Amino acid sequence: MLTEFLPYLTNTKFLFPLNQYIAIFLYNTSLSQSDPVQWNKLFKHHDNIEIIYDDYLDKFWISQYSSPLIIVDTIIVLEPKELSTVPSPIEGLEKLSTSVKYPEIARLAGFEGKVILIANIDTLGNPVKIEVKLSDAEIFNNAVTETIKGTKFIPAYKNGKSIEAKIAIAFSFVLKQKKNIQIDTIIVDKSVCLGNCPSYTITLCKNGEVIYDGRYYVDKLGKWKSTLSKNEFEGITSLIFAIDFFNKNEIYSTNASDFPWVTITVISNQLIKKVKTDFYVPLWELARLVDCLTEVLDWEEIEE
């Protein structure tokens, strides 16, 4: 997935705001060697990008709210017709579904999808000519094809003889939600420090509405409004689940008197959760992402 995303980053000039520092976090350091050509192009194209490795990122991306589930739908025989018995895995569909491995990167990224595969099952029950006909995401294709290659089938029979048959199998990759939490509102509040740290509140709503309330040391004083896309709002909510926000402590503090504070409040269909910190990196990175997304919006001042 990362190697597919790299060319997009490399060739996109408008992805990041001008003069904005961008950090790419890798939870798996081997990914930095995945496509050295594209990485080199990326650094030449965007001189404000830095790759960062950090211990906390392992926990940052592990969500406790989902566990993978793979469903193998009923096998459909495409040809020939009117068989005495249809091809089926010797160990059954349930065993076949547990043999498929949910790609770890897809699980961590929250990807779900369906893959429809077509294969010929020869007279000995071996799958041949395996082809993916439909896929929601290429990241699932290899997991499906490799599993089918290693699966032994009961061959199709017609008139007492085993014959070759073409079948279609649908695989569904699903992340079961342990908690059905729907996030409606995200509020990021930054306080002043002993210096001239900017102080403001940004409120993001599920319907796309964004409200900015600037207080001190900011370009926009007072209240302003704008809109955020659905994909951008969902991207922020994904990170909220990824850092296990709903299980965080209420306060993370260094007890330093001159540090600015960031307070993130998430309002869902079940609860209101508020976390405050003057140092905790995952929360500051989440706040920085909100800043990055909202800095380039078109704002309209709200008349009091």
mmCIF file of C-alpha atoms in Angstrom:
data_model
loop_
_atom_site.group_PDB
_atom_site.id
_atom_site.type_symbol
_atom_site.label_atom_id
_atom_site.label_comp_id
_atom_site.label_asym_id
_atom_site.label_seq_id
_atom_site.Cartn_x
_atom_site.Cartn_y
_atom_site.Cartn_z
ATOM 1 C CA MET A 1 0.000 0.000 0.000
ATOM 2 C CA LEU A 2 2.768 2.432 0.854
ATOM 3 C CA THR A 3 4.541 1.831 -2.443
ATOM 4 C CA GLU A 4 1.267 2.666 -4.236
ATOM 5 C CA PHE A 5 0.918 5.880 -2.230
ATOM 6 C CA LEU A 6 4.488 7.078 -2.717
ATOM 7 C CA PRO A 7 4.115 8.071 -6.391
ATOM 8 C CA TYR A 8 1.043 10.117 -5.426
ATOM 9 C CA LEU A 9 2.990 11.958 -2.736
ATOM 10 C CA THR A 10 5.918 12.456 -5.081
ATOM 11 C CA ASN A 11 3.909 13.929 -7.943
ATOM 12 C CA THR A 12 1.495 16.055 -5.915
ATOM 13 C CA LYS A 13 2.439 19.682 -5.353
ATOM 14 C CA PHE A 14 -0.779 20.816 -3.695
ATOM 15 C CA LEU A 15 -1.020 18.062 -1.085
ATOM 16 C CA PHE A 16 0.676 20.053 1.686
ATOM 17 C CA PRO A 17 0.317 23.730 2.583
ATOM 18 C CA LEU A 18 3.232 25.918 1.659
ATOM 19 C CA ASN A 19 6.003 26.099 4.262
ATOM 20 C CA GLN A 20 4.289 23.382 6.273
ATOM 21 C CA TYR A 21 6.565 20.844 7.933
ATOM 22 C CA ILE A 22 5.355 17.315 7.220
ATOM 23 C CA ALA A 23 6.416 14.220 9.172
ATOM 24 C CA ILE A 24 5.822 10.736 7.799
ATOM 25 C CA PHE A 25 5.690 8.169 10.576
ATOM 26 C CA LEU A 26 6.668 4.569 9.815
ATOM 27 C CA TYR A 27 5.686 1.872 12.275
ATOM 28 C CA ASN A 28 7.711 -0.623 10.231
ATOM 29 C CA THR A 29 11.193 0.615 9.375
ATOM 30 C CA SER A 30 11.551 -1.897 6.530
ATOM 31 C CA LEU A 31 9.013 0.173 4.584
ATOM 32 C CA SER A 32 11.664 2.829 4.088
ATOM 33 C CA GLN A 33 13.414 0.383 1.748
ATOM 34 C CA SER A 34 10.222 -0.621 -0.082
ATOM 35 C CA ASP A 35 10.800 1.634 -3.103
ATOM 36 C CA PRO A 36 14.065 3.617 -2.878
ATOM 37 C CA VAL A 37 13.501 5.323 -6.242
ATOM 38 C CA GLN A 38 10.180 6.783 -5.162
ATOM 39 C CA TRP A 39 11.546 7.777 -1.744
ATOM 40 C CA ASN A 40 14.382 9.707 -3.420
ATOM 41 C CA LYS A 41 11.931 11.462 -5.740
ATOM 42 C CA LEU A 42 9.759 12.337 -2.776
ATOM 43 C CA PHE A 43 12.586 14.015 -0.895
ATOM 44 C CA LYS A 44 13.675 15.983 -3.985
ATOM 45 C CA HIS A 45 10.128 17.150 -4.630
ATOM 46 C CA HIS A 46 9.269 18.105 -1.030
ATOM 47 C CA ASP A 47 12.211 19.399 0.970
ATOM 48 C CA ASN A 48 10.041 19.901 4.086
ATOM 49 C CA ILE A 49 9.363 16.177 4.608
ATOM 50 C CA GLU A 50 11.060 14.086 7.250
ATOM 51 C CA ILE A 51 10.796 10.394 8.062
ATOM 52 C CA ILE A 52 10.420 9.718 11.780
ATOM 53 C CA TYR A 53 10.661 6.444 13.680
ATOM 54 C CA ASP A 54 9.500 6.346 17.265
ATOM 55 C CA ASP A 55 8.658 3.708 19.850
ATOM 56 C CA TYR A 56 5.212 5.076 20.558
ATOM 57 C CA LEU A 57 4.127 4.529 16.948
ATOM 58 C CA ASP A 58 3.739 0.788 17.479
ATOM 59 C CA LYS A 59 0.947 1.539 19.947
ATOM 60 C CA PHE A 60 -0.217 4.534 17.921
ATOM 61 C CA TRP A 61 -1.442 2.378 15.057
ATOM 62 C CA ILE A 62 -2.779 -0.633 16.971
ATOM 63 C CA SER A 63 -6.526 -0.248 17.323
ATOM 64 C CA GLN A 64 -8.331 -2.150 20.066
ATOM 65 C CA TYR A 65 -11.660 -1.517 18.452
ATOM 66 C CA SER A 66 -11.465 -4.015 15.613
ATOM 67 C CA SER A 67 -10.579 -7.599 14.908
ATOM 68 C CA PRO A 68 -10.367 -9.111 11.416
ATOM 69 C CA LEU A 69 -12.998 -11.386 9.966
ATOM 70 C CA ILE A 70 -12.829 -13.098 6.582
ATOM 71 C CA ILE A 71 -15.980 -14.539 5.066
ATOM 72 C CA VAL A 72 -15.927 -16.986 2.147
ATOM 73 C CA ASP A 73 -19.235 -16.873 0.310
ATOM 74 C CA THR A 74 -20.858 -19.855 -1.395
ATOM 75 C CA ILE A 75 -18.893 -21.192 -4.362
ATOM 76 C CA ILE A 76 -20.611 -20.604 -7.702
ATOM 77 C CA VAL A 77 -19.955 -22.916 -10.636
ATOM 78 C CA LEU A 78 -19.646 -20.948 -13.865
ATOM 79 C CA GLU A 79 -19.190 -23.920 -16.200
ATOM 80 C CA PRO A 80 -20.057 -26.607 -17.106
ATOM 81 C CA LYS A 81 -23.713 -26.792 -16.114
ATOM 82 C CA GLU A 82 -25.733 -29.670 -14.625
ATOM 83 C CA LEU A 83 -22.999 -31.272 -12.529
ATOM 84 C CA SER A 84 -23.596 -34.226 -10.225
ATOM 85 C CA THR A 85 -21.375 -32.600 -7.551
ATOM 86 C CA VAL A 86 -19.801 -29.153 -7.507
ATOM 87 C CA PRO A 87 -16.161 -28.467 -6.555
ATOM 88 C CA SER A 88 -15.652 -27.735 -2.870
ATOM 89 C CA PRO A 89 -12.667 -27.461 -0.520
ATOM 90 C CA ILE A 90 -11.868 -30.833 1.033
ATOM 91 C CA GLU A 91 -11.710 -29.279 4.510
ATOM 92 C CA GLY A 92 -14.798 -27.114 3.997
ATOM 93 C CA LEU A 93 -15.502 -23.404 3.544
ATOM 94 C CA GLU A 94 -14.950 -22.589 7.223
ATOM 95 C CA LYS A 95 -11.415 -23.977 7.107
ATOM 96 C CA LEU A 96 -10.789 -22.089 3.880
ATOM 97 C CA SER A 97 -11.871 -18.806 5.454
ATOM 98 C CA THR A 98 -9.559 -19.285 8.442
ATOM 99 C CA SER A 99 -6.663 -20.067 6.097
ATOM 100 C CA VAL A 100 -6.800 -16.613 4.533
ATOM 101 C CA LYS A 101 -4.576 -14.120 6.358
ATOM 102 C CA TYR A 102 -5.932 -10.587 6.830
ATOM 103 C CA PRO A 103 -3.069 -8.350 5.567
ATOM 104 C CA GLU A 104 -1.600 -6.632 8.599
ATOM 105 C CA ILE A 105 -1.204 -3.272 6.869
ATOM 106 C CA ALA A 106 -4.839 -3.409 5.764
ATOM 107 C CA ARG A 107 -5.967 -4.209 9.302
ATOM 108 C CA LEU A 108 -3.962 -1.384 10.842
ATOM 109 C CA ALA A 109 -5.190 1.058 8.213
ATOM 110 C CA GLY A 110 -8.805 -0.042 8.710
ATOM 111 C CA PHE A 111 -9.266 -1.287 5.133
ATOM 112 C CA GLU A 112 -12.199 -3.575 4.347
ATOM 113 C CA GLY A 113 -13.229 -5.004 1.009
ATOM 114 C CA LYS A 114 -14.368 -7.843 -1.220
ATOM 115 C CA VAL A 115 -12.410 -9.968 -3.678
ATOM 116 C CA ILE A 116 -14.050 -12.169 -6.311
ATOM 117 C CA LEU A 117 -11.741 -14.814 -7.669
ATOM 118 C CA ILE A 118 -12.193 -17.245 -10.559
ATOM 119 C CA ALA A 119 -10.316 -20.546 -10.752
ATOM 120 C CA ASN A 120 -10.409 -23.754 -12.757
ATOM 121 C CA ILE A 121 -10.469 -26.893 -10.615
ATOM 122 C CA ASP A 122 -8.926 -29.785 -12.558
ATOM 123 C CA THR A 123 -9.956 -33.433 -12.408
ATOM 124 C CA LEU A 124 -7.630 -34.050 -9.427
ATOM 125 C CA GLY A 125 -9.028 -31.132 -7.416
ATOM 126 C CA ASN A 126 -6.115 -28.786 -7.994
ATOM 127 C CA PRO A 127 -6.870 -25.092 -8.622
ATOM 128 C CA VAL A 128 -5.389 -23.782 -11.884
ATOM 129 C CA LYS A 129 -5.728 -20.579 -13.916
ATOM 130 C CA ILE A 130 -6.467 -18.477 -10.855
ATOM 131 C CA GLU A 131 -7.592 -14.935 -11.677
ATOM 132 C CA VAL A 132 -8.934 -12.029 -9.616
ATOM 133 C CA LYS A 133 -11.964 -10.649 -11.435
ATOM 134 C CA LEU A 134 -13.078 -7.978 -8.979
ATOM 135 C CA SER A 135 -11.333 -6.383 -6.012
ATOM 136 C CA ASP A 136 -12.047 -3.407 -3.767
ATOM 137 C CA ALA A 137 -8.366 -3.123 -2.848
ATOM 138 C CA GLU A 138 -5.322 -4.806 -4.383
ATOM 139 C CA ILE A 139 -3.820 -5.317 -0.929
ATOM 140 C CA PHE A 140 -6.229 -8.267 -0.426
ATOM 141 C CA ASN A 141 -5.526 -10.002 -3.757
ATOM 142 C CA ASN A 142 -2.339 -11.827 -2.830
ATOM 143 C CA ALA A 143 -3.796 -13.187 0.413
ATOM 144 C CA VAL A 144 -6.687 -14.718 -1.510
ATOM 145 C CA THR A 145 -4.761 -16.139 -4.472
ATOM 146 C CA GLU A 146 -2.025 -17.691 -2.313
ATOM 147 C CA THR A 147 -4.642 -19.397 -0.129
ATOM 148 C CA ILE A 148 -6.498 -20.833 -3.119
ATOM 149 C CA LYS A 149 -3.232 -22.104 -4.639
ATOM 150 C CA GLY A 150 -2.632 -24.154 -1.506
ATOM 151 C CA THR A 151 -6.193 -25.481 -1.181
ATOM 152 C CA LYS A 152 -7.151 -28.986 -2.267
ATOM 153 C CA PHE A 153 -10.659 -29.354 -3.703
ATOM 154 C CA ILE A 154 -13.050 -32.198 -4.261
ATOM 155 C CA PRO A 155 -13.368 -32.074 -8.071
ATOM 156 C CA ALA A 156 -16.602 -31.700 -9.952
ATOM 157 C CA TYR A 157 -18.315 -34.890 -11.095
ATOM 158 C CA LYS A 158 -20.656 -35.529 -13.995
ATOM 159 C CA ASN A 159 -22.004 -38.921 -14.996
ATOM 160 C CA GLY A 160 -19.679 -40.607 -12.500
ATOM 161 C CA LYS A 161 -16.503 -39.005 -13.851
ATOM 162 C CA SER A 162 -14.425 -36.154 -12.464
ATOM 163 C CA ILE A 163 -14.223 -33.193 -14.822
ATOM 164 C CA GLU A 164 -12.645 -29.756 -14.847
ATOM 165 C CA ALA A 165 -14.903 -26.922 -13.749
ATOM 166 C CA LYS A 166 -14.642 -23.159 -13.486
ATOM 167 C CA ILE A 167 -15.771 -21.642 -10.192
ATOM 168 C CA ALA A 168 -16.115 -18.202 -8.658
ATOM 169 C CA ILE A 169 -15.493 -17.521 -4.963
ATOM 170 C CA ALA A 170 -16.187 -14.257 -3.145
ATOM 171 C CA PHE A 171 -14.078 -13.296 -0.133
ATOM 172 C CA SER A 172 -15.202 -10.514 2.213
ATOM 173 C CA PHE A 173 -12.597 -8.842 4.451
ATOM 174 C CA VAL A 174 -14.400 -7.280 7.414
ATOM 175 C CA LEU A 175 -13.233 -5.529 10.566
ATOM 176 C CA LYS A 176 -15.750 -6.350 13.286
ATOM 177 C CA GLN A 177 -16.374 -3.334 15.441
ATOM 178 C CA LYS A 178 -16.333 -4.252 19.114
ATOM 179 C CA LYS A 179 -17.760 -0.837 19.975
ATOM 180 C CA ASN A 180 -20.182 0.903 17.646
ATOM 181 C CA ILE A 181 -18.900 4.400 18.331
ATOM 182 C CA GLN A 182 -19.990 7.074 15.881
ATOM 183 C CA ILE A 183 -17.998 10.287 16.245
ATOM 184 C CA ASP A 184 -20.089 13.413 15.698
ATOM 185 C CA THR A 185 -17.844 16.273 16.860
ATOM 186 C CA ILE A 186 -14.112 16.827 17.412
ATOM 187 C CA ILE A 187 -12.902 19.881 19.341
ATOM 188 C CA VAL A 188 -9.239 20.936 19.488
ATOM 189 C CA ASP A 189 -8.440 23.671 22.007
ATOM 190 C CA LYS A 190 -4.985 25.223 22.435
ATOM 191 C CA SER A 191 -4.109 27.415 25.417
ATOM 192 C CA VAL A 192 -1.637 30.252 25.822
ATOM 193 C CA CYS A 193 1.785 29.836 27.429
ATOM 194 C CA LEU A 194 4.079 32.323 29.189
ATOM 195 C CA GLY A 195 5.207 33.474 25.759
ATOM 196 C CA ASN A 196 3.066 34.222 22.708
ATOM 197 C CA CYS A 197 1.698 30.746 21.942
ATOM 198 C CA PRO A 198 -1.440 30.941 19.782
ATOM 199 C CA SER A 199 -4.696 30.255 21.616
ATOM 200 C CA TYR A 200 -7.777 29.126 19.732
ATOM 201 C CA THR A 201 -10.479 26.454 19.415
ATOM 202 C CA ILE A 202 -11.337 24.472 16.286
ATOM 203 C CA THR A 203 -14.604 22.522 16.213
ATOM 204 C CA LEU A 204 -15.109 19.889 13.493
ATOM 205 C CA CYS A 205 -18.572 18.466 12.906
ATOM 206 C CA LYS A 206 -19.589 15.275 11.125
ATOM 207 C CA ASN A 207 -21.736 17.271 8.677
ATOM 208 C CA GLY A 208 -18.598 19.093 7.482
ATOM 209 C CA GLU A 209 -19.076 22.318 9.435
ATOM 210 C CA VAL A 210 -15.903 23.825 10.934
ATOM 211 C CA ILE A 211 -15.905 26.621 13.516
ATOM 212 C CA TYR A 212 -12.720 28.520 14.433
ATOM 213 C CA ASP A 213 -12.589 30.701 17.541
ATOM 214 C CA GLY A 214 -9.354 32.718 17.715
ATOM 215 C CA ARG A 215 -8.421 34.245 21.084
ATOM 216 C CA TYR A 216 -4.768 35.310 21.371
ATOM 217 C CA TYR A 217 -1.699 35.530 19.075
ATOM 218 C CA VAL A 218 -3.573 34.336 15.968
ATOM 219 C CA ASP A 219 -4.258 35.860 12.546
ATOM 220 C CA LYS A 220 -8.032 35.304 12.807
ATOM 221 C CA LEU A 221 -9.503 36.775 15.981
ATOM 222 C CA GLY A 222 -13.100 35.962 16.851
ATOM 223 C CA LYS A 223 -15.314 33.320 15.287
ATOM 224 C CA TRP A 224 -15.018 32.042 11.721
ATOM 225 C CA LYS A 225 -16.696 29.224 9.795
ATOM 226 C CA SER A 226 -15.791 26.919 6.924
ATOM 227 C CA THR A 227 -16.379 23.369 5.694
ATOM 228 C CA LEU A 228 -14.329 20.171 5.702
ATOM 229 C CA SER A 229 -14.788 17.213 3.359
ATOM 230 C CA LYS A 230 -16.237 13.916 4.571
ATOM 231 C CA ASN A 231 -12.987 12.084 3.757
ATOM 232 C CA GLU A 232 -10.927 14.530 5.816
ATOM 233 C CA PHE A 233 -13.256 14.228 8.813
ATOM 234 C CA GLU A 234 -13.187 10.417 8.577
ATOM 235 C CA GLY A 235 -9.386 10.510 8.340
ATOM 236 C CA ILE A 236 -9.192 12.340 11.658
ATOM 237 C CA THR A 237 -11.674 9.946 13.278
ATOM 238 C CA SER A 238 -9.548 7.006 12.085
ATOM 239 C CA LEU A 239 -6.548 8.429 13.946
ATOM 240 C CA ILE A 240 -8.680 8.915 17.047
ATOM 241 C CA PHE A 241 -9.446 5.208 17.071
ATOM 242 C CA ALA A 242 -5.861 4.349 16.118
ATOM 243 C CA ILE A 243 -4.422 6.039 19.219
ATOM 244 C CA ASP A 244 -7.106 4.389 21.389
ATOM 245 C CA PHE A 245 -8.362 7.833 22.392
ATOM 246 C CA PHE A 246 -11.396 6.630 24.346
ATOM 247 C CA ASN A 247 -9.180 4.679 26.751
ATOM 248 C CA LYS A 248 -6.720 7.512 27.434
ATOM 249 C CA ASN A 249 -6.257 9.221 30.799
ATOM 250 C CA GLU A 250 -7.893 12.610 31.218
ATOM 251 C CA ILE A 251 -4.576 14.429 31.749
ATOM 252 C CA TYR A 252 -0.970 13.891 30.634
ATOM 253 C CA SER A 253 1.230 16.554 32.215
ATOM 254 C CA THR A 254 4.904 17.439 32.670
ATOM 255 C CA ASN A 255 3.907 19.806 35.512
ATOM 256 C CA ALA A 256 5.830 22.560 33.745
ATOM 257 C CA SER A 257 4.284 25.995 34.203
ATOM 258 C CA ASP A 258 5.282 27.522 30.864
ATOM 259 C CA PHE A 259 4.129 24.831 28.406
ATOM 260 C CA PRO A 260 1.036 25.374 26.248
ATOM 261 C CA TRP A 261 -1.797 22.852 26.597
ATOM 262 C CA VAL A 262 -3.866 21.106 23.977
ATOM 263 C CA THR A 263 -7.249 19.685 24.917
ATOM 264 C CA ILE A 264 -9.046 17.344 22.544
ATOM 265 C CA THR A 265 -12.732 16.636 23.097
ATOM 266 C CA VAL A 266 -14.550 13.944 21.113
ATOM 267 C CA ILE A 267 -18.336 13.756 21.207
ATOM 268 C CA SER A 268 -19.845 10.460 20.050
ATOM 269 C CA ASN A 269 -23.251 8.822 20.066
ATOM 270 C CA GLN A 270 -22.343 7.201 23.385
ATOM 271 C CA LEU A 271 -20.151 9.552 25.377
ATOM 272 C CA ILE A 272 -18.081 12.718 25.610
ATOM 273 C CA LYS A 273 -14.348 12.151 26.094
ATOM 274 C CA LYS A 274 -11.857 14.937 26.907
ATOM 275 C CA VAL A 275 -8.075 14.515 27.094
ATOM 276 C CA LYS A 276 -5.659 17.298 28.031
ATOM 277 C CA THR A 277 -1.862 17.369 27.713
ATOM 278 C CA ASP A 278 1.151 19.641 27.540
ATOM 279 C CA PHE A 279 3.509 17.045 26.052
ATOM 280 C CA TYR A 280 1.855 13.757 24.953
ATOM 281 C CA VAL A 281 3.017 13.330 21.342
ATOM 282 C CA PRO A 282 0.065 11.417 19.802
ATOM 283 C CA LEU A 283 -2.376 14.127 20.897
ATOM 284 C CA TRP A 284 -0.140 16.936 19.679
ATOM 285 C CA GLU A 285 0.265 15.170 16.319
ATOM 286 C CA LEU A 286 -3.507 14.819 16.073
ATOM 287 C CA ALA A 287 -3.892 18.525 16.818
ATOM 288 C CA ARG A 288 -1.208 19.364 14.241
ATOM 289 C CA LEU A 289 -3.108 17.350 11.613
ATOM 290 C CA VAL A 290 -6.239 19.372 12.337
ATOM 291 C CA ASP A 291 -4.185 22.567 12.002
ATOM 292 C CA CYS A 292 -2.746 21.353 8.698
ATOM 293 C CA LEU A 293 -6.183 20.555 7.258
ATOM 294 C CA THR A 294 -7.872 23.741 8.416
ATOM 295 C CA GLU A 295 -5.114 26.235 7.530
ATOM 296 C CA VAL A 296 -5.939 25.952 3.825
ATOM 297 C CA LEU A 297 -9.716 26.317 4.181
ATOM 298 C CA ASP A 298 -11.670 29.326 2.949
ATOM 299 C CA TRP A 299 -12.987 31.082 6.047
ATOM 300 C CA GLU A 300 -15.976 33.359 6.508
ATOM 301 C CA GLU A 301 -16.181 35.549 9.592
ATOM 302 C CA ILE A 302 -19.218 35.020 11.814
ATOM 303 C CA GLU A 303 -20.906 38.282 12.700
ATOM 304 C CA GLU A 304 -21.664 38.524 16.410
#
